[in-house]
mmCIF file with all atom_site columns, C-alpha atoms in Angstrom:
data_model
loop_
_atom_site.group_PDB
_atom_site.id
_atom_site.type_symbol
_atom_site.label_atom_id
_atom_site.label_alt_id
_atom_site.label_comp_id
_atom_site.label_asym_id
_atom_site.label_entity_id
_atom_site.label_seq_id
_atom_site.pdbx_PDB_ins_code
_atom_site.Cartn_x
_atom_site.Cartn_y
_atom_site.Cartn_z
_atom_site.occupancy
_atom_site.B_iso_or_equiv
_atom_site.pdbx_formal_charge
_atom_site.auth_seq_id
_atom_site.auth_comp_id
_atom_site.auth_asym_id
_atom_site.auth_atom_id
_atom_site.pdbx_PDB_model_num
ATOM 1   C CA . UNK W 1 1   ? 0.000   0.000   0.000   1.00 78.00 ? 1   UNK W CA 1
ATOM 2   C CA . UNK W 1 2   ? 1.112   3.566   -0.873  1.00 89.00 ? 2   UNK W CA 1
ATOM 3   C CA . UNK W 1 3   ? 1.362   5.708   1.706   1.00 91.00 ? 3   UNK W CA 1
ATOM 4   C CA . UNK W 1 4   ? 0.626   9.420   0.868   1.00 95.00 ? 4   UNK W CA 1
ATOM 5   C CA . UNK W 1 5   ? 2.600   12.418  2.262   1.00 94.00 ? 5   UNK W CA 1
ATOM 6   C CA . UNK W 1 6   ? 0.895   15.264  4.425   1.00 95.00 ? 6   UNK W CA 1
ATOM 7   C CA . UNK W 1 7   ? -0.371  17.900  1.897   1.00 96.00 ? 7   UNK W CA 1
ATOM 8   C CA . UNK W 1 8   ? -0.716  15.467  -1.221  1.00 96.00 ? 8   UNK W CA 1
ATOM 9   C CA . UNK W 1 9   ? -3.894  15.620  -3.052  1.00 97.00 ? 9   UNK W CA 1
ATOM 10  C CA . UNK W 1 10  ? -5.684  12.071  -3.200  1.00 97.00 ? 10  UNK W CA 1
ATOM 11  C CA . UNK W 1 11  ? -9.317  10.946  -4.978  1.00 98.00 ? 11  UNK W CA 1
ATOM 12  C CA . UNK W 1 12  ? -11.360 8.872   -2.615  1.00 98.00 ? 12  UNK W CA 1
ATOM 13  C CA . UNK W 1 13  ? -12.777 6.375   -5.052  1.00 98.00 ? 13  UNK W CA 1
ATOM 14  C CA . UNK W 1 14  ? -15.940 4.338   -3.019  1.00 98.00 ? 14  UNK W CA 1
ATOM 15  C CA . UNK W 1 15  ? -17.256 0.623   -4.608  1.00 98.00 ? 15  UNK W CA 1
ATOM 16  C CA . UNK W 1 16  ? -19.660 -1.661  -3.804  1.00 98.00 ? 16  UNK W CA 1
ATOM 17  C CA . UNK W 1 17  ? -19.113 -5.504  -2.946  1.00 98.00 ? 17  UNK W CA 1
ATOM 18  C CA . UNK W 1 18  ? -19.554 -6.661  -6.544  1.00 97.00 ? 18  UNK W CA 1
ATOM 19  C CA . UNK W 1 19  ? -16.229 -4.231  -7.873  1.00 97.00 ? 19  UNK W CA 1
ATOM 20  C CA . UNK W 1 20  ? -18.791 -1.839  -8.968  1.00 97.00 ? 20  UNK W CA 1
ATOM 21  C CA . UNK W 1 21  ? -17.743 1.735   -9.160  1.00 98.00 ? 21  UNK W CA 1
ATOM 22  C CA . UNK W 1 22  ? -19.873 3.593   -6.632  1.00 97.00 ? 22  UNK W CA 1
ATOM 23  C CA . UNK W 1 23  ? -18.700 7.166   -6.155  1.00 98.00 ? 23  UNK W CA 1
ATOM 24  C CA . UNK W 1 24  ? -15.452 9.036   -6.424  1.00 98.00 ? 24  UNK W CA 1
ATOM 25  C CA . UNK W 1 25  ? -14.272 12.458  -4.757  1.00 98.00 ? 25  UNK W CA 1
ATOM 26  C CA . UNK W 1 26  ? -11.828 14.220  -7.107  1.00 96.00 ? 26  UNK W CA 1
ATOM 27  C CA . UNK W 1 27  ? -9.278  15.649  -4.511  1.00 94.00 ? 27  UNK W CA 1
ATOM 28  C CA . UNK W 1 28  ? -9.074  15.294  -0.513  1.00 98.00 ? 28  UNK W CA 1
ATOM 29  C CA . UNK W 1 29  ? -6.024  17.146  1.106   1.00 98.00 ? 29  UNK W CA 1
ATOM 30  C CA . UNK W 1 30  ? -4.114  14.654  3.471   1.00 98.00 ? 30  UNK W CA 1
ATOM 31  C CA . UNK W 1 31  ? -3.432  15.990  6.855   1.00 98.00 ? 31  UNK W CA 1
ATOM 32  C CA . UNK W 1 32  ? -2.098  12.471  8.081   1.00 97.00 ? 32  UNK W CA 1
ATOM 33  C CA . UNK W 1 33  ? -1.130  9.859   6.951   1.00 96.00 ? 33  UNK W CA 1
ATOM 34  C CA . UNK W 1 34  ? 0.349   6.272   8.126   1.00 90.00 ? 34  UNK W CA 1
ATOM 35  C CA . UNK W 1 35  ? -0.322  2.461   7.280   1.00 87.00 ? 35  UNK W CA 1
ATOM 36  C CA . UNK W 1 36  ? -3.262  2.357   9.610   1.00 94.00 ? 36  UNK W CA 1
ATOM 37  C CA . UNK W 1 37  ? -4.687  5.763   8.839   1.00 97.00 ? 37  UNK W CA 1
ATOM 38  C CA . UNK W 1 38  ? -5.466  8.369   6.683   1.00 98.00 ? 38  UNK W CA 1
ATOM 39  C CA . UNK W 1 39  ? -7.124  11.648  7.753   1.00 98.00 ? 39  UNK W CA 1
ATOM 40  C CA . UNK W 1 40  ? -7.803  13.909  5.075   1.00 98.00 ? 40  UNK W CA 1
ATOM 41  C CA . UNK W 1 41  ? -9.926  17.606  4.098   1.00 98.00 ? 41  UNK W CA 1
ATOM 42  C CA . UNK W 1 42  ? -11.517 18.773  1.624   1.00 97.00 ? 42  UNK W CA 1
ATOM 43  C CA . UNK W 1 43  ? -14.665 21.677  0.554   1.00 97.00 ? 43  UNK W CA 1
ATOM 44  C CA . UNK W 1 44  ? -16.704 22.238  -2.089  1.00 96.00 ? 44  UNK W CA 1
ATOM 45  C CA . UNK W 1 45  ? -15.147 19.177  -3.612  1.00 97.00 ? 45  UNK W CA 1
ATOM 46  C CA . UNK W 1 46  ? -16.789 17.589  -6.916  1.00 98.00 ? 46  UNK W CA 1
ATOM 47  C CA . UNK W 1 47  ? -18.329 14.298  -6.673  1.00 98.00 ? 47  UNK W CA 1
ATOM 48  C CA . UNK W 1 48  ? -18.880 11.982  -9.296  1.00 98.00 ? 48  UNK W CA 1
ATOM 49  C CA . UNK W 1 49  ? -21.663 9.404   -8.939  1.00 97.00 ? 49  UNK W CA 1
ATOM 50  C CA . UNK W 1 50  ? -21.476 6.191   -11.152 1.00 96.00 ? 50  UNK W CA 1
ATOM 51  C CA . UNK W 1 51  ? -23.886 6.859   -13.213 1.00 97.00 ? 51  UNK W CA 1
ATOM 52  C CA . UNK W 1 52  ? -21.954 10.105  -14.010 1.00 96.00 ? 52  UNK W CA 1
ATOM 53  C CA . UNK W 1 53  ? -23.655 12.797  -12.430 1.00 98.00 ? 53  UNK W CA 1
ATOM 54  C CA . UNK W 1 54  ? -21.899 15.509  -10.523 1.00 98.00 ? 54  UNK W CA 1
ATOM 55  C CA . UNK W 1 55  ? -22.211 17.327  -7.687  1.00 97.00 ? 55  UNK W CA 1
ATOM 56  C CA . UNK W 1 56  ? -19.777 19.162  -5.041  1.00 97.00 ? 56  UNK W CA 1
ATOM 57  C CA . UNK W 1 57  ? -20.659 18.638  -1.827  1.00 97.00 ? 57  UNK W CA 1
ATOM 58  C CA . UNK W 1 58  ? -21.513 22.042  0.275   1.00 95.00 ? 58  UNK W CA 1
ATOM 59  C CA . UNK W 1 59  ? -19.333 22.411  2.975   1.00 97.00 ? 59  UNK W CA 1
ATOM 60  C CA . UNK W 1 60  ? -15.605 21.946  4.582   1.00 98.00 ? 60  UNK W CA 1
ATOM 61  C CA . UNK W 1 61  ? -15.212 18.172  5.447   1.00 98.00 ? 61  UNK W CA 1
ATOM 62  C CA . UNK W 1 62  ? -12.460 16.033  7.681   1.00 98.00 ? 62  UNK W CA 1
ATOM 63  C CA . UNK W 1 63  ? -12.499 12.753  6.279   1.00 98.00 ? 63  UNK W CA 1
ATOM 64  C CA . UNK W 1 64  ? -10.954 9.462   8.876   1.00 98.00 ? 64  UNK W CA 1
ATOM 65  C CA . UNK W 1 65  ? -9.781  6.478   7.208   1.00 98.00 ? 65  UNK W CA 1
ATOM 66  C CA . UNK W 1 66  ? -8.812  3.402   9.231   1.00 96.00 ? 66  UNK W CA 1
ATOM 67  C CA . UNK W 1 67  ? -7.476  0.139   8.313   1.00 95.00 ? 67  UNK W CA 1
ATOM 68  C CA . UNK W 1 68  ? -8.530  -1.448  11.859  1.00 96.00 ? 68  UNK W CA 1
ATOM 69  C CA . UNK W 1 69  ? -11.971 -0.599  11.472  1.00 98.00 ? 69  UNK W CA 1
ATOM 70  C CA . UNK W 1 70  ? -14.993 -1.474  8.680   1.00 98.00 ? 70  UNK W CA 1
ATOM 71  C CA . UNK W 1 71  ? -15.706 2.030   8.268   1.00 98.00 ? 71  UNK W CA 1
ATOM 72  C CA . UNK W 1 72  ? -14.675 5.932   7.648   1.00 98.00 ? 72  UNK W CA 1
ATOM 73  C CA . UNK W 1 73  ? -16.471 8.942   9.257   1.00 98.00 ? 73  UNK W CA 1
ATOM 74  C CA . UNK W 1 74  ? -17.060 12.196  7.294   1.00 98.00 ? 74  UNK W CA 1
ATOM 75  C CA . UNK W 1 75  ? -17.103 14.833  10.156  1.00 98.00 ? 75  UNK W CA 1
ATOM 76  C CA . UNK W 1 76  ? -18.881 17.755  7.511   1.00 98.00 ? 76  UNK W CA 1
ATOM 77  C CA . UNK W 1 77  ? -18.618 21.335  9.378   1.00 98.00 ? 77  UNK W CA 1
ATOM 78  C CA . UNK W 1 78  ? -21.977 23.182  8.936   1.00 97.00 ? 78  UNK W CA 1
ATOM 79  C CA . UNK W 1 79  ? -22.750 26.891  10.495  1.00 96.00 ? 79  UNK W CA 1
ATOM 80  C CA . UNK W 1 80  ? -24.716 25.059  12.925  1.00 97.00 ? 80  UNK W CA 1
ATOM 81  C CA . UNK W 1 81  ? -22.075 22.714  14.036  1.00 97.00 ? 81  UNK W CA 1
ATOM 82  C CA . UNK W 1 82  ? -20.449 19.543  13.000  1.00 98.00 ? 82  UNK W CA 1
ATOM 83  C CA . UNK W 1 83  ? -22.661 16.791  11.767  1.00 98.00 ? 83  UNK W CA 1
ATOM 84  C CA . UNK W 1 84  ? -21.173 12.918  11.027  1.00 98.00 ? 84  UNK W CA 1
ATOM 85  C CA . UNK W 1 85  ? -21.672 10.596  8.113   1.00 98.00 ? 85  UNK W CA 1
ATOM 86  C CA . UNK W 1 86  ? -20.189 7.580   8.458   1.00 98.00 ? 86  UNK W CA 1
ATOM 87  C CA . UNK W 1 87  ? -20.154 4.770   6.048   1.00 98.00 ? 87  UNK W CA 1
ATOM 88  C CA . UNK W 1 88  ? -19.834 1.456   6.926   1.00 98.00 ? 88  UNK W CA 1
ATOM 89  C CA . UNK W 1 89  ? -17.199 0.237   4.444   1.00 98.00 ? 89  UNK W CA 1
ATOM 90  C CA . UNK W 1 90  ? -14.097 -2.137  4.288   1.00 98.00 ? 90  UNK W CA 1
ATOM 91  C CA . UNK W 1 91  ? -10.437 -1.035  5.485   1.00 98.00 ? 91  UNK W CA 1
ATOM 92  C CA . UNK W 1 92  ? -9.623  1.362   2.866   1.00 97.00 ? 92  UNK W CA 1
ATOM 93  C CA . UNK W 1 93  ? -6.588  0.974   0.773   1.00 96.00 ? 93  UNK W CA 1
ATOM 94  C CA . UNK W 1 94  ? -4.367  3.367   -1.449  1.00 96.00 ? 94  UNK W CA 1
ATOM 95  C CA . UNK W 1 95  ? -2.816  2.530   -4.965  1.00 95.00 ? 95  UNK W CA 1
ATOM 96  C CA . UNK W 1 96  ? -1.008  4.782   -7.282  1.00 93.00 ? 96  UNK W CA 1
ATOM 97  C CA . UNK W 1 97  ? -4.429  6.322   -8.280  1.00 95.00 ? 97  UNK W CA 1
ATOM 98  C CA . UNK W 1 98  ? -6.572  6.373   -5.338  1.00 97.00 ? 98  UNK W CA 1
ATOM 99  C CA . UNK W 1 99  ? -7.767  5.844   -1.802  1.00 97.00 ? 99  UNK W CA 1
ATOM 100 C CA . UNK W 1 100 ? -10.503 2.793   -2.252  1.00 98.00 ? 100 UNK W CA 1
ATOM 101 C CA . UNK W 1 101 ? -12.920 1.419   -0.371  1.00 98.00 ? 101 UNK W CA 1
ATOM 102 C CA . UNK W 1 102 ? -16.010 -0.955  -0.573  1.00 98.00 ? 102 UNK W CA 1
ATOM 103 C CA . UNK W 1 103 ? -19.126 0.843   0.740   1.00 98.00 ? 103 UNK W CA 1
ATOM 104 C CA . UNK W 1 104 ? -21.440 -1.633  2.125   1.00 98.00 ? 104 UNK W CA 1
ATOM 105 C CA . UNK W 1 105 ? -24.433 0.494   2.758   1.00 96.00 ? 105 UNK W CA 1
ATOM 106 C CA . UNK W 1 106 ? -25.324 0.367   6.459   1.00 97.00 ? 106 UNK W CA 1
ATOM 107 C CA . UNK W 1 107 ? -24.927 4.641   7.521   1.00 98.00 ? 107 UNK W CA 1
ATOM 108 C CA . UNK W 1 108 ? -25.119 6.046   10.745  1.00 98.00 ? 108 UNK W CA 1
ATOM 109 C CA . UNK W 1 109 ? -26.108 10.238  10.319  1.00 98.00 ? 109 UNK W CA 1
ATOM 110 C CA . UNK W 1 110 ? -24.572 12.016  13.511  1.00 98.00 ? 110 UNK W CA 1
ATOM 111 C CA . UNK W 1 111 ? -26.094 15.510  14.221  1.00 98.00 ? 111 UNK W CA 1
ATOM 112 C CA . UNK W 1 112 ? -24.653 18.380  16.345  1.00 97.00 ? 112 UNK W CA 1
ATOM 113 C CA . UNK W 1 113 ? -26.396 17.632  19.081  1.00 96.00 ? 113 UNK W CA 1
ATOM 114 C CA . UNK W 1 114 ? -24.914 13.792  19.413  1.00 95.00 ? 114 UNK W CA 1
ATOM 115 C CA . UNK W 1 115 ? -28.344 12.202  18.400  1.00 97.00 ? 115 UNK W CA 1
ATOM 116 C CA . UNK W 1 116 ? -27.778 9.865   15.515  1.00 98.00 ? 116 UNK W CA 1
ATOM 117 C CA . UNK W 1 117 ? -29.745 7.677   13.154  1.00 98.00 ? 117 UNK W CA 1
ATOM 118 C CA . UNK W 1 118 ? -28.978 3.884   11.381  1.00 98.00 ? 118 UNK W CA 1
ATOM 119 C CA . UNK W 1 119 ? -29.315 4.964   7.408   1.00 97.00 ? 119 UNK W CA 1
ATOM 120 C CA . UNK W 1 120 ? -29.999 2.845   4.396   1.00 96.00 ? 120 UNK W CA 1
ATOM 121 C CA . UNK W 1 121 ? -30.892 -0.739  6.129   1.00 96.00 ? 121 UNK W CA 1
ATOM 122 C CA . UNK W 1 122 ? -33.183 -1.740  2.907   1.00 97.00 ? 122 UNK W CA 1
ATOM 123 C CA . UNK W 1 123 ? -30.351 -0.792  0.778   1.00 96.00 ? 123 UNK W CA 1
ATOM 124 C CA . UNK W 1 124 ? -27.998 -2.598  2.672   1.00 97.00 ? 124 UNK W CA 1
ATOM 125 C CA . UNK W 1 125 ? -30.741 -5.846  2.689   1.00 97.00 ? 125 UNK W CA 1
ATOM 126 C CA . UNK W 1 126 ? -31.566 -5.586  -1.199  1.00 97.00 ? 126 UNK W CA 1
ATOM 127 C CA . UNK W 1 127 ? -28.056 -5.790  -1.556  1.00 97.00 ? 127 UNK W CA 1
ATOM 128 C CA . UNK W 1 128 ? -26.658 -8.635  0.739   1.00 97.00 ? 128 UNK W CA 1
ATOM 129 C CA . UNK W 1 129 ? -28.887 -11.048 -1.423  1.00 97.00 ? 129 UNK W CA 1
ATOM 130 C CA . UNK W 1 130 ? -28.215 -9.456  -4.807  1.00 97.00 ? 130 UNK W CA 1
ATOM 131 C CA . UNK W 1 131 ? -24.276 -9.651  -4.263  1.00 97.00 ? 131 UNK W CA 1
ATOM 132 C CA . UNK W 1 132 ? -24.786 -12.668 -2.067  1.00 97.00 ? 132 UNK W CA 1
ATOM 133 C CA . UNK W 1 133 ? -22.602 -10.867 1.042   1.00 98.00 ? 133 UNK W CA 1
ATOM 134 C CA . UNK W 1 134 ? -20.929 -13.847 2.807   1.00 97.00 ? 134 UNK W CA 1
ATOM 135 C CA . UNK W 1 135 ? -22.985 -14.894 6.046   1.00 97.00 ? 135 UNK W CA 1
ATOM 136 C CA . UNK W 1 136 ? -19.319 -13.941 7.887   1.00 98.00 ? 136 UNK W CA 1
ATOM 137 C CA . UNK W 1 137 ? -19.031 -10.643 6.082   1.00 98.00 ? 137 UNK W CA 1
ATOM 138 C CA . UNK W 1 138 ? -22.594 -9.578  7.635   1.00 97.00 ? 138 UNK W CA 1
ATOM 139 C CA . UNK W 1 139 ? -21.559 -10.467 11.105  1.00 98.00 ? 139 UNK W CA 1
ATOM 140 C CA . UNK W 1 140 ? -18.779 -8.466  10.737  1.00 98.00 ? 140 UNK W CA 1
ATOM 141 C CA . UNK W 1 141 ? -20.702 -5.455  9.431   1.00 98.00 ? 141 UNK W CA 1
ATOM 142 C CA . UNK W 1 142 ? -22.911 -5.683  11.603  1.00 97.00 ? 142 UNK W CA 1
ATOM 143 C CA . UNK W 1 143 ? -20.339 -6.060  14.427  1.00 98.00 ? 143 UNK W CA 1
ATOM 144 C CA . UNK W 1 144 ? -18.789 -2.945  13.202  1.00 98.00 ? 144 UNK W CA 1
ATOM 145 C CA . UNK W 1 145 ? -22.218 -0.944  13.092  1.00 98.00 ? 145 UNK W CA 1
ATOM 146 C CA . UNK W 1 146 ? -22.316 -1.913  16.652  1.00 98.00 ? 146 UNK W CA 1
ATOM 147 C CA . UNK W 1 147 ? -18.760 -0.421  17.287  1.00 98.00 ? 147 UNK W CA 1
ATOM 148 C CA . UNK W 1 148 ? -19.254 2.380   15.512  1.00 98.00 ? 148 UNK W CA 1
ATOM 149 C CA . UNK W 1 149 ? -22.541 3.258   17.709  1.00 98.00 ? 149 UNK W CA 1
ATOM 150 C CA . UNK W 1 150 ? -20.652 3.074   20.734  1.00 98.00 ? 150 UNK W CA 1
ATOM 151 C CA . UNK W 1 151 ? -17.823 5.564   19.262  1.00 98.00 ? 151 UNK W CA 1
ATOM 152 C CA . UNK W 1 152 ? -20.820 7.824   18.585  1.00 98.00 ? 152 UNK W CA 1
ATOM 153 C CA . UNK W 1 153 ? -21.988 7.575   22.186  1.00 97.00 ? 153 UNK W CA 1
ATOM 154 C CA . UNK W 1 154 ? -18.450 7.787   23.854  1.00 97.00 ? 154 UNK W CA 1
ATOM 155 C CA . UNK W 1 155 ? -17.134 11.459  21.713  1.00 97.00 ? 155 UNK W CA 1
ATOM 156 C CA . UNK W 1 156 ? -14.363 8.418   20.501  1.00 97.00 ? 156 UNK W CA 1
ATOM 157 C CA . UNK W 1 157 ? -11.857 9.183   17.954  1.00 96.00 ? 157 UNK W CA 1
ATOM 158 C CA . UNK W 1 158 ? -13.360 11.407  15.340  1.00 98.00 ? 158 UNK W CA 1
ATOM 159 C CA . UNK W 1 159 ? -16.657 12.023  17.481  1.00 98.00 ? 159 UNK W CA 1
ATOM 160 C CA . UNK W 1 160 ? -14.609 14.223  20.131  1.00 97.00 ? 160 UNK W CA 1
ATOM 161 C CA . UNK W 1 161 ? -15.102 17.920  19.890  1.00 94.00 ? 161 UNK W CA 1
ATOM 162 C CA . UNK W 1 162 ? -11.944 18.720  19.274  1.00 97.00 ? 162 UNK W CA 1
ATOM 163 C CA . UNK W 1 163 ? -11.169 16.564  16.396  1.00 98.00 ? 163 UNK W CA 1
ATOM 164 C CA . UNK W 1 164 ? -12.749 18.329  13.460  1.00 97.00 ? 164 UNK W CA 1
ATOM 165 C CA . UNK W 1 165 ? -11.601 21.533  14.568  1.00 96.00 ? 165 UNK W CA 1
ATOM 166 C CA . UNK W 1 166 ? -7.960  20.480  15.013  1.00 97.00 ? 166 UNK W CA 1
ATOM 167 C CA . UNK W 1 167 ? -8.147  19.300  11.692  1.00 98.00 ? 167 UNK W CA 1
ATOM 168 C CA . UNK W 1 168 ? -10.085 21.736  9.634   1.00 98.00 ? 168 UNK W CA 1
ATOM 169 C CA . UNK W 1 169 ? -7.388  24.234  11.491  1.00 97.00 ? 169 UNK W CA 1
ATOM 170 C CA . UNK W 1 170 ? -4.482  22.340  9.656   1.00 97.00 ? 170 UNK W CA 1
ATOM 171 C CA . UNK W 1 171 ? -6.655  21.849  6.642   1.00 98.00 ? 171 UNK W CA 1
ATOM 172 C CA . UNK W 1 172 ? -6.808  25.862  6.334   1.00 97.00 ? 172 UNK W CA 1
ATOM 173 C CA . UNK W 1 173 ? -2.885  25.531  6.476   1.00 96.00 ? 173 UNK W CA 1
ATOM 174 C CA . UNK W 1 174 ? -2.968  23.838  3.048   1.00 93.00 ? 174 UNK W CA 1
ATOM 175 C CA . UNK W 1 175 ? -5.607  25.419  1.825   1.00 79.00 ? 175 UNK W CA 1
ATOM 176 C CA . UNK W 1 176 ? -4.293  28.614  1.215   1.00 66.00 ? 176 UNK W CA 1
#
């Protein structure tokens, strides 16, 4: 695996279980970088969807990448605070081209206030039988969903206060 230097400009390319392209982001700013991690930032970055349409998404965002974990949390900062996607996803990777990841559906929405909501459970059940996800591959996923809740409801890792700002601080750094 290729490990990017601070300040290098990546794509984050996203793909579902069956090697389908799913949805790439043209350039994220890494802010750190090591085999087991990758935090990145990015705004007002264009997003192509794989069925071609674009968008850019509408404010700054700290992106967290972990190899040790089955997903990556979006930390997007709004004017009325910092709200949390996170995907539940395989350990990402990074080639010569791209960070990559599979998305397998399952979503947990974090809002400012530390409420959160499960996302996307029919998607995720319409496609465990159309890609035929591995009986250990859902425990797993589902075992992650579980960790990931508990993250949410501890301020862990990404989810403490201070994270997005510390980050969006040295994202400004590069951004300039």
């Amino acid at each position: 695996m290729i490990i990017p230097k601070d300040g290098d400009q990546v794509e984050i390319q996203s793909y579902k279980h069956n090697g389908a392209l799913h949805r790439v982001w043209e350039e994220t700013t890494v802010l750190k970088s090591h085999s087991n991690i990758l935090i990145g930032g990015n705004d007002h970055v264009k997003v192509i969807e794989s069925d071609g349409r674009t968008w850019r998404t509408r404010e700054p965002a700290i992106t967290y990448f972990t190899s040790n974990y089955w997903f990556n949390i979006i930390s997007m900062l709004r004017n009325d605070g910092v709200y949390y996607y996170c995907n539940i996803s395989s350990p990402f990777i990074v080639d010569d081209e791209a960070l990559k990841y599979i998305d397998y559906d399952l979503d947990i929405k974090v809002f400012p206030d530390g409420t959160y909501k499960i996302l996307d459970e029919d998607e995720f059940d319409v496609h465990r039988k159309q890609m035929n996800y591995p009986e250990v591959l859902q425990k797993i996923l589902y075992k992650q969903l579980r960790t990931l809740e508990q993250w949410v409801q501890q301020g862990k890792g990404p989810f403490n206060p201070e994270f997005p700002e510390k980050w969006y601080e040295r994202y400004l750094t590069y951004s300039k």
